[in-house]
Tab-separated table of C-alpha atoms and ligand atoms in Angstrom:
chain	number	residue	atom	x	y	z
A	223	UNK	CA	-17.603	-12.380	-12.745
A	224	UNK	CA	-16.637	-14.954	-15.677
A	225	UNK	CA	-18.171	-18.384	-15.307
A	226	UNK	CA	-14.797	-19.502	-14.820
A	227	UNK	CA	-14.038	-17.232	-12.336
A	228	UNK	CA	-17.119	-18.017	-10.247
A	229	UNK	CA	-16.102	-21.869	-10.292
A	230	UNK	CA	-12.581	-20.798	-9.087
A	231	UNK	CA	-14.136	-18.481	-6.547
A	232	UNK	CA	-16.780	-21.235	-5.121
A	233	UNK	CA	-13.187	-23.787	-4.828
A	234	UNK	CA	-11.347	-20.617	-3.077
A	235	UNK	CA	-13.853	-20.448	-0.622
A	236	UNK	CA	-14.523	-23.960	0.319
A	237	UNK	CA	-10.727	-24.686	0.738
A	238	UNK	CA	-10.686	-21.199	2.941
A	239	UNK	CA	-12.900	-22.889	5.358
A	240	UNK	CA	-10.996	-26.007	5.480
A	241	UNK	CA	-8.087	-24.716	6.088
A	242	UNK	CA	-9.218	-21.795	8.424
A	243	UNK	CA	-7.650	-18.916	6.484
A	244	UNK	CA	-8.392	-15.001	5.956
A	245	UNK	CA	-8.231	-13.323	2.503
A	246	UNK	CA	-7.043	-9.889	2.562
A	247	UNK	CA	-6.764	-7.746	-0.860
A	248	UNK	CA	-4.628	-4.560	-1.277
A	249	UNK	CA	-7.286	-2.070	-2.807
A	250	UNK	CA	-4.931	-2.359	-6.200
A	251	UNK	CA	-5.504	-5.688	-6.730
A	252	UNK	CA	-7.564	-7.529	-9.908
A	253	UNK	CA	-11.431	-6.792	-9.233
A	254	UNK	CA	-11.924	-10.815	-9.553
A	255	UNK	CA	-9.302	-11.008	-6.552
A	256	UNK	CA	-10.442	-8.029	-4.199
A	257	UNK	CA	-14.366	-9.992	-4.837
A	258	UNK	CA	-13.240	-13.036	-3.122
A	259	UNK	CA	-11.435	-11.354	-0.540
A	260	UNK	CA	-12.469	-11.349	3.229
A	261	UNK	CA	-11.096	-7.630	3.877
A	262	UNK	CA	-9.971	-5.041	1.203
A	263	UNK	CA	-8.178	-2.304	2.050
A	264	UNK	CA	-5.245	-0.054	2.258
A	265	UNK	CA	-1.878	-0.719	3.705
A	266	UNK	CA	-2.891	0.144	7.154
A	267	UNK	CA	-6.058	-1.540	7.667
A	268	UNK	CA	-4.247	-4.810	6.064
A	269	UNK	CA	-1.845	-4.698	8.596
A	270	UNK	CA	-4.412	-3.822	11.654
A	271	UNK	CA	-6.423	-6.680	10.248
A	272	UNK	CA	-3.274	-8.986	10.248
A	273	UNK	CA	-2.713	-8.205	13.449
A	274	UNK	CA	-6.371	-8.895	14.697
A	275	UNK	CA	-7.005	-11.518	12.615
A	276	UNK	CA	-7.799	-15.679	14.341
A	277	UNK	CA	-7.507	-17.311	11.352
A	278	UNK	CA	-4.701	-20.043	11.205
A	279	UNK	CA	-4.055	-18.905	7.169
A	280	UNK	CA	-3.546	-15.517	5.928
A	281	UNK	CA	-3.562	-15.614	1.916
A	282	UNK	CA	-2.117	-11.726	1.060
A	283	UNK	CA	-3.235	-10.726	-1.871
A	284	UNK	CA	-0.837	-7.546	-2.113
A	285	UNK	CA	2.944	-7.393	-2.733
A	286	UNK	CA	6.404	-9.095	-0.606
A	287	UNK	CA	6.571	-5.903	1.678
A	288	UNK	CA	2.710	-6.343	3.033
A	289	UNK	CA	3.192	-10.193	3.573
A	290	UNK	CA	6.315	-9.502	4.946
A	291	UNK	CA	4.724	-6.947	7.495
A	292	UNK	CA	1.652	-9.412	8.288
A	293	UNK	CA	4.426	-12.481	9.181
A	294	UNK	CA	5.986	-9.827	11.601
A	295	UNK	CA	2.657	-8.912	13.310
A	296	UNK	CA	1.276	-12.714	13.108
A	297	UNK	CA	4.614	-15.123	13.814
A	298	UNK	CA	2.376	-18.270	14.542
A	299	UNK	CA	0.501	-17.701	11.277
A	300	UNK	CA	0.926	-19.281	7.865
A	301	UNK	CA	1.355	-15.947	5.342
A	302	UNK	CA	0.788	-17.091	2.203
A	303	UNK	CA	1.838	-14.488	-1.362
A	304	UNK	CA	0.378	-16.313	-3.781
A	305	UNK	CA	3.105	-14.914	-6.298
A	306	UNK	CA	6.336	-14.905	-4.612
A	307	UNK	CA	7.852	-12.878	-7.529
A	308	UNK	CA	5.281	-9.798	-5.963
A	309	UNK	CA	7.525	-7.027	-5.137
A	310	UNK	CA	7.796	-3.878	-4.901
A	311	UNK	CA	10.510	-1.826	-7.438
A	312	UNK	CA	10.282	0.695	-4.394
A	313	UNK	CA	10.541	-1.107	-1.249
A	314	UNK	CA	13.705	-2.208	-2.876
A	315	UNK	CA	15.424	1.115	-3.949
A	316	UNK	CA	17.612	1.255	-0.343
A	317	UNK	CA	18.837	-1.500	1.501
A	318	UNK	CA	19.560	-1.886	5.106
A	319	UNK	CA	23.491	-1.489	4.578
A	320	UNK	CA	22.545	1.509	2.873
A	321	UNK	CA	20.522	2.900	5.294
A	322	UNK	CA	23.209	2.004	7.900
A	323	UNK	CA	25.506	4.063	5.884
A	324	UNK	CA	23.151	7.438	5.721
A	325	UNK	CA	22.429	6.501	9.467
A	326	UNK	CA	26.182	7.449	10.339
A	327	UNK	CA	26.103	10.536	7.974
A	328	UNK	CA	23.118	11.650	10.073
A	329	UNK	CA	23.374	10.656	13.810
A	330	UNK	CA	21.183	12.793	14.717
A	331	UNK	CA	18.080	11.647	12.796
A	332	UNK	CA	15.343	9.409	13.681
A	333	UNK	CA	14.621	7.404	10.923
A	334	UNK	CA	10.979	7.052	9.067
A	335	UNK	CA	10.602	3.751	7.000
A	336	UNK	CA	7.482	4.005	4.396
A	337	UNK	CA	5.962	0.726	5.401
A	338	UNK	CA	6.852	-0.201	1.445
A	339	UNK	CA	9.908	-0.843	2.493
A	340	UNK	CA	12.087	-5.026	3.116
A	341	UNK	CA	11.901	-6.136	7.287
A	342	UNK	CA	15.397	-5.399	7.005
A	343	UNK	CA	15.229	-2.020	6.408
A	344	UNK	CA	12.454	-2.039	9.035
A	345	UNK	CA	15.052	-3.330	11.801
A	346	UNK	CA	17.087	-0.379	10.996
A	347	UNK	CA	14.187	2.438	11.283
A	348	UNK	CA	12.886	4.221	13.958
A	349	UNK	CA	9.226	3.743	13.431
A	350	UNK	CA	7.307	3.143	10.214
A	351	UNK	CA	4.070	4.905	8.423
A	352	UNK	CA	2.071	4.304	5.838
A	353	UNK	CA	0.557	6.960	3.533
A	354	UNK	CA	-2.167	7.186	5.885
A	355	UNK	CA	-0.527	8.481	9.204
A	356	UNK	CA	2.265	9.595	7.483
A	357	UNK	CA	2.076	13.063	9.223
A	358	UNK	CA	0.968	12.029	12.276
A	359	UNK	CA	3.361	9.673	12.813
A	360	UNK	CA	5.728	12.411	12.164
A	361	UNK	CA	4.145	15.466	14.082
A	362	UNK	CA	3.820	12.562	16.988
A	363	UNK	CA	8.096	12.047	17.203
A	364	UNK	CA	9.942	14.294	19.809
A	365	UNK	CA	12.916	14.574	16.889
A	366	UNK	CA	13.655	17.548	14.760
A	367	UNK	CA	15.442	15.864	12.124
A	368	UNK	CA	13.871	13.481	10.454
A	369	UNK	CA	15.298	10.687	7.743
A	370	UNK	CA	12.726	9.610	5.591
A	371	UNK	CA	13.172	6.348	3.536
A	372	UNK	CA	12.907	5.456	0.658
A	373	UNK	CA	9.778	7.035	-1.108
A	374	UNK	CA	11.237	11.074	-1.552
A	375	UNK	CA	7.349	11.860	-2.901
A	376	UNK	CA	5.579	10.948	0.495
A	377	UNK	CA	8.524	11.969	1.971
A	378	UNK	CA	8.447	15.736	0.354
A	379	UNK	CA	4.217	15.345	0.762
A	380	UNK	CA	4.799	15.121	4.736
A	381	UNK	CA	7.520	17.487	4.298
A	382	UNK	CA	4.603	20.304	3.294
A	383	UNK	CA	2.744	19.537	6.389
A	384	UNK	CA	5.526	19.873	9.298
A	385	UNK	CA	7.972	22.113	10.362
A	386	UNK	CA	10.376	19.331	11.013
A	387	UNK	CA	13.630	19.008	9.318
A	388	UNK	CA	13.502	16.196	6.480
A	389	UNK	CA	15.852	14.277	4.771
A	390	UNK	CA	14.348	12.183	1.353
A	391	UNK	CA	15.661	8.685	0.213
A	392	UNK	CA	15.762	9.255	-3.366
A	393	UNK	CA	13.408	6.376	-3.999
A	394	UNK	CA	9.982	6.535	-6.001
A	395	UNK	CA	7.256	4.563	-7.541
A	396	UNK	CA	7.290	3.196	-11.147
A	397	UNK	CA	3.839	3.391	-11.156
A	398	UNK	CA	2.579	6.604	-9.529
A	399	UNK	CA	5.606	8.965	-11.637
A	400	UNK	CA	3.766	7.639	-14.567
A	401	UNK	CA	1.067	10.328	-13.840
A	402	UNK	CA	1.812	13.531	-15.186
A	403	UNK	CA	0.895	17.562	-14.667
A	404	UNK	CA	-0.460	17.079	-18.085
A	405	UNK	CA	-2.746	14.335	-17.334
A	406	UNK	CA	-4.521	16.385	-14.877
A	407	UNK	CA	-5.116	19.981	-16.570
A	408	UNK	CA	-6.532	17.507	-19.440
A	409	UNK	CA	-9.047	15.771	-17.344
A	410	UNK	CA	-9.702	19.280	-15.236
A	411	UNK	CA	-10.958	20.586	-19.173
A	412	UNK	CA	-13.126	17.571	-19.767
A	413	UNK	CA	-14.825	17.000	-16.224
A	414	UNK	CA	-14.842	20.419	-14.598
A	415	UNK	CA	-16.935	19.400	-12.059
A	416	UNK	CA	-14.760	16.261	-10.940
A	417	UNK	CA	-12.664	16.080	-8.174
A	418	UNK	CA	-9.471	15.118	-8.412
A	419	UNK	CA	-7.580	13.064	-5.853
A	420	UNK	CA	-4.407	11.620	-6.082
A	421	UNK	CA	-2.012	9.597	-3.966
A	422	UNK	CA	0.908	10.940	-2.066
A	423	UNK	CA	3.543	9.013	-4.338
A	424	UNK	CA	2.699	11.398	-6.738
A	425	UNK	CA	5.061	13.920	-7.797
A	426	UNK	CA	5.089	17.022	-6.411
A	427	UNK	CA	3.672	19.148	-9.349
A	428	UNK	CA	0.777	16.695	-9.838
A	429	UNK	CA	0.023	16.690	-6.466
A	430	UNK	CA	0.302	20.510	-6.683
A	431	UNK	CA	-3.052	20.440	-9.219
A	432	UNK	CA	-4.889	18.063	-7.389
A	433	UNK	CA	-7.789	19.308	-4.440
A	434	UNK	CA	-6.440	16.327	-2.217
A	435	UNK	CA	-3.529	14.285	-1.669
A	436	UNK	CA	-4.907	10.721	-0.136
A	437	UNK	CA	-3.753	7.570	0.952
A	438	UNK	CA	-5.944	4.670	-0.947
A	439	UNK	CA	-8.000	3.862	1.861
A	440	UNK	CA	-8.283	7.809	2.337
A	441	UNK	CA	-9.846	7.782	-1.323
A	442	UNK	CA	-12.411	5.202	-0.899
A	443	UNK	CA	-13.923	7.627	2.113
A	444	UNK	CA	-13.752	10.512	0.034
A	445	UNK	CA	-15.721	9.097	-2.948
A	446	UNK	CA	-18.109	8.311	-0.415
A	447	UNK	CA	-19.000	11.833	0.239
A	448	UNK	CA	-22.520	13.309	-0.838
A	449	UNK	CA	-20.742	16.517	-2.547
A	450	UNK	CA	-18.629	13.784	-5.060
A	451	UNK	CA	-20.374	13.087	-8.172
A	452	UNK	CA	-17.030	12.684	-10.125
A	453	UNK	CA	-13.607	12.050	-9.311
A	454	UNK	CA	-10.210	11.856	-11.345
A	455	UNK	CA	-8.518	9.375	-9.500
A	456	UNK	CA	-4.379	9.652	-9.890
A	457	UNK	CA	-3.265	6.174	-8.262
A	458	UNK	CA	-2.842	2.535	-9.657
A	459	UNK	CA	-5.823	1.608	-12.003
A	460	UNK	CA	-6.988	-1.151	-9.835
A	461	UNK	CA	-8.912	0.868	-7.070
A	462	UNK	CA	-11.354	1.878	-9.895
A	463	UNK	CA	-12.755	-1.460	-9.462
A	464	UNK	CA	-13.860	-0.565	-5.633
A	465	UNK	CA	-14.687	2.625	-5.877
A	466	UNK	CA	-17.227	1.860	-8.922
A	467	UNK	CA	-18.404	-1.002	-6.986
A	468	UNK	CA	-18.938	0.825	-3.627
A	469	UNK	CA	-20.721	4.225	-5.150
A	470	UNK	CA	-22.649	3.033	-8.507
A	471	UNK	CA	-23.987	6.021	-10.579
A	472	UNK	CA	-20.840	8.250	-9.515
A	473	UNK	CA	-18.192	8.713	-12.307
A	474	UNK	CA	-14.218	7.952	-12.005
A	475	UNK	CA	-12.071	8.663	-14.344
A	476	UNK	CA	-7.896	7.384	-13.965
A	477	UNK	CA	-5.817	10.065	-14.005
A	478	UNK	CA	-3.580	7.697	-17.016
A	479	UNK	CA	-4.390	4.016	-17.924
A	480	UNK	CA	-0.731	3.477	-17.249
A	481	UNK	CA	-0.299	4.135	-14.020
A	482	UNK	CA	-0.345	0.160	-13.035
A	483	UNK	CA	1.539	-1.717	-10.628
A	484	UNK	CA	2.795	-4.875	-13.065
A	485	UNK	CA	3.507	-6.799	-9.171
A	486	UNK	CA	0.329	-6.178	-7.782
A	487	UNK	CA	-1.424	-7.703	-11.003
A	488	UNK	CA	0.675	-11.294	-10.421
A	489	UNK	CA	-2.090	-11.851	-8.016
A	490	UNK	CA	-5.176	-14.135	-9.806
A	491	UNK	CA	-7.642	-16.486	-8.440
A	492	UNK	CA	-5.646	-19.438	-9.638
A	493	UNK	CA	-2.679	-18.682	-7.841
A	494	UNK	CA	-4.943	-17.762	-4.705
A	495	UNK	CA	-6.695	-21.497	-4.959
A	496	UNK	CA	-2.895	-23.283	-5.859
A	497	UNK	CA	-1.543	-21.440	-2.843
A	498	UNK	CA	-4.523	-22.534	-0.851
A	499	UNK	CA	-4.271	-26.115	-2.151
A	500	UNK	CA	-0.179	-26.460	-1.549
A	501	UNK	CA	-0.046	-23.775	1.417
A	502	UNK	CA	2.840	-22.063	-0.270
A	503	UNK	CA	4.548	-19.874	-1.360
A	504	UNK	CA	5.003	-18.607	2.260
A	505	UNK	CA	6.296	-15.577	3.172
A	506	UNK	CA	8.085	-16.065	6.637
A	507	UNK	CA	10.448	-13.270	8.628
A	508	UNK	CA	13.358	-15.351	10.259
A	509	UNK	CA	12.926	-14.150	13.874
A	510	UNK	CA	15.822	-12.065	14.993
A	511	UNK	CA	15.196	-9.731	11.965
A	512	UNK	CA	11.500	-9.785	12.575
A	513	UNK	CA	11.688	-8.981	16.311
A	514	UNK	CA	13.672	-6.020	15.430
A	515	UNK	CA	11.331	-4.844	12.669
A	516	UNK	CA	8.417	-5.225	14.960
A	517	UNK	CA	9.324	-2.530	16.965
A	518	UNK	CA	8.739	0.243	14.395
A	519	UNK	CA	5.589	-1.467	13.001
A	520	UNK	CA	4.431	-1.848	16.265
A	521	UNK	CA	5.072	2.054	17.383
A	522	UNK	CA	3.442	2.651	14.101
A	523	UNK	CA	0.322	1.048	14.846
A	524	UNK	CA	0.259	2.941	18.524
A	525	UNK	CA	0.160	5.668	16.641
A	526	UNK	CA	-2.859	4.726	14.313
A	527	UNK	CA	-4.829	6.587	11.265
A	528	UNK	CA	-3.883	10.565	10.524
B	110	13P	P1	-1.808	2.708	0.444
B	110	13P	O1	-1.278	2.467	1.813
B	110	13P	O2	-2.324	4.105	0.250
B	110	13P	O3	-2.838	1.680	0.108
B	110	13P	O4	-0.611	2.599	-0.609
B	110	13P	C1	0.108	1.437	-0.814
B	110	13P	C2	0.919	1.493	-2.020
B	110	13P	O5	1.680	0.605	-2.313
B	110	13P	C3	0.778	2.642	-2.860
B	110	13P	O6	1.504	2.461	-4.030
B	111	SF4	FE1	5.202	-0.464	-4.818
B	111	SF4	FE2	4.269	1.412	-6.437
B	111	SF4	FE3	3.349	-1.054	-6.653
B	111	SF4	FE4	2.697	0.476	-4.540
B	111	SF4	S1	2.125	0.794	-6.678
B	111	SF4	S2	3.327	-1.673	-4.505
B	111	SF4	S3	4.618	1.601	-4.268
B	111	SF4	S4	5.470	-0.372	-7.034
């Protein structure tokens, strides 16, 4: 860490006390903000921790749809984004109008939200998965026909792994469709000995060279692994920054430099102290919509890990 960084970090932390808050990092976030952060993790764990969490504060170091989902776990909590402007290009590709809509096309289906999706889509889904559990949430429904919004990668991912009949929201990630077939069969030629690993967003034919498909918490386990040496690592840059820090003396290489997530990189330490300092921006789910969006999160989280 920068000198400057260390004197925000020492502020961060003596303010956290104060005001009894929690610091939880999405595994894509800046390496200075995941340092200072009391949990790191994937989508999941952030919202298990949320949801187990005492702390009076929780500052979410992520994007709108995670802060959103920790306000609908933790209603008597402050959830703090310290970037309201945080959001996901994704999570907001279908709306809950427009889900209604496809819901009377298909009356049949039980709807699947991605958890990157608004708490108003969230009211009008079924149950909800990250790219964790996304098949076992899945496998785990009594339904045959499935409606699967809005990412159509995870979506055609679980798809693969089920016999169940799916039907894709035509949504996507900026980010991950920045990684191409080409990127991989490049890296395969310079590291032949390196695993490669990339995350279900992905598109089908890069996911179709890779040896696993894994959610970002799914990843950091992996690396962990004696028989990994060297990984090629096809998700948003900032997870480098863990998985160097957790396995020094292994090698991982991004799949492409520009697969990053512009939102996730609003987070810094300044905004984390100001946001600390003025308790805002807060991120707070008015209570009919969240009561109706806790249902699926909650089933969700009955569920648990694949
Ligand atoms: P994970 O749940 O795998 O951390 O993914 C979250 C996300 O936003 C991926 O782009
Ligand atoms: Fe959304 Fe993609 Fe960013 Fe994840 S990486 S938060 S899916 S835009």
């Amino acid at each position: 860490m920068e000198n400057r960084d260390v004197k925000l970090a020492e502020k961060i932390l003596s303010l956290k006390k104060k005001r009894n808050a929690v610091i939880l990092a999405h595994n894509y976030q800046l390496g200075e903000v995941q340092d200072i952060a009391d949990f790191v993790g994937d989508s999941l764990e952030l919202s298990q921790n949320a949801a187990r969490t005492d702390a009076e504060v929780i500052i979410f170091c992520g994007v709108h749809f995670m802060a959103e989902t920790a306000s609908i776990l933790c209603p008597d909590k402050a959830v703090l984004l310290p970037d309201i402007n945080a959001g996901c290009p994704m999570a907001d590709m279908i709306t809950a109008e427009e889900l209604k809509k496809k819901k009377e096309e298909l009356p049949r289906a039980t709807v699947v939200c991605y958890i990157n999706s608004t708490a108003e889509v969230k009211t009008e889904s079924d149950v909800c998965c990250t790219s964790a559990n996304g098949v076992k949430v899945i496998e785990s429904l009594d339904a045959q026909e499935i409606l699967f919004v809005p990412d159509q990668y995870l979506g055609h991912y679980i798809s693969t792994k089920t016999d169940k009949k799916m039907v894709l929201w035509p949504g996507f990630c900026p980010s991950h469709i920045r990684i191409l077939p080409e990127h991989i069969t490049q890296l395969r030629k310079e590291y032949p000995q390196a695993k490669v690993v990339v995350h279900p967003e992905c598109r089908p034919d890069v996911i179709a060279l890779a040896d696993e498909a894994l959610g970002t918490g799914g990843m950091c386990r992996y690396a962990r692994r004696d028989d990994v040496k060297a990984m090629i690592v096809g998700t948003e840059i900032g997870i480098l920054h863990r998985l160097r820090k957790e396995n020094p003396g292994k090698k991982f290489t991004p799949a492409t430099e520009q697969a990053v997530c512009p939102n996730m990189k609003l987070i810094t330490l300044e905004k984390v102290l100001w946001s600390l300092e003025e308790m805002a921006p807060e991120v707070k789910v008015p209570e009919e919509i969240r009561l109706r969006a806790k249902a699926a999160v909650d089933k969700m989280l009955e569920i648990g890990r694949g």
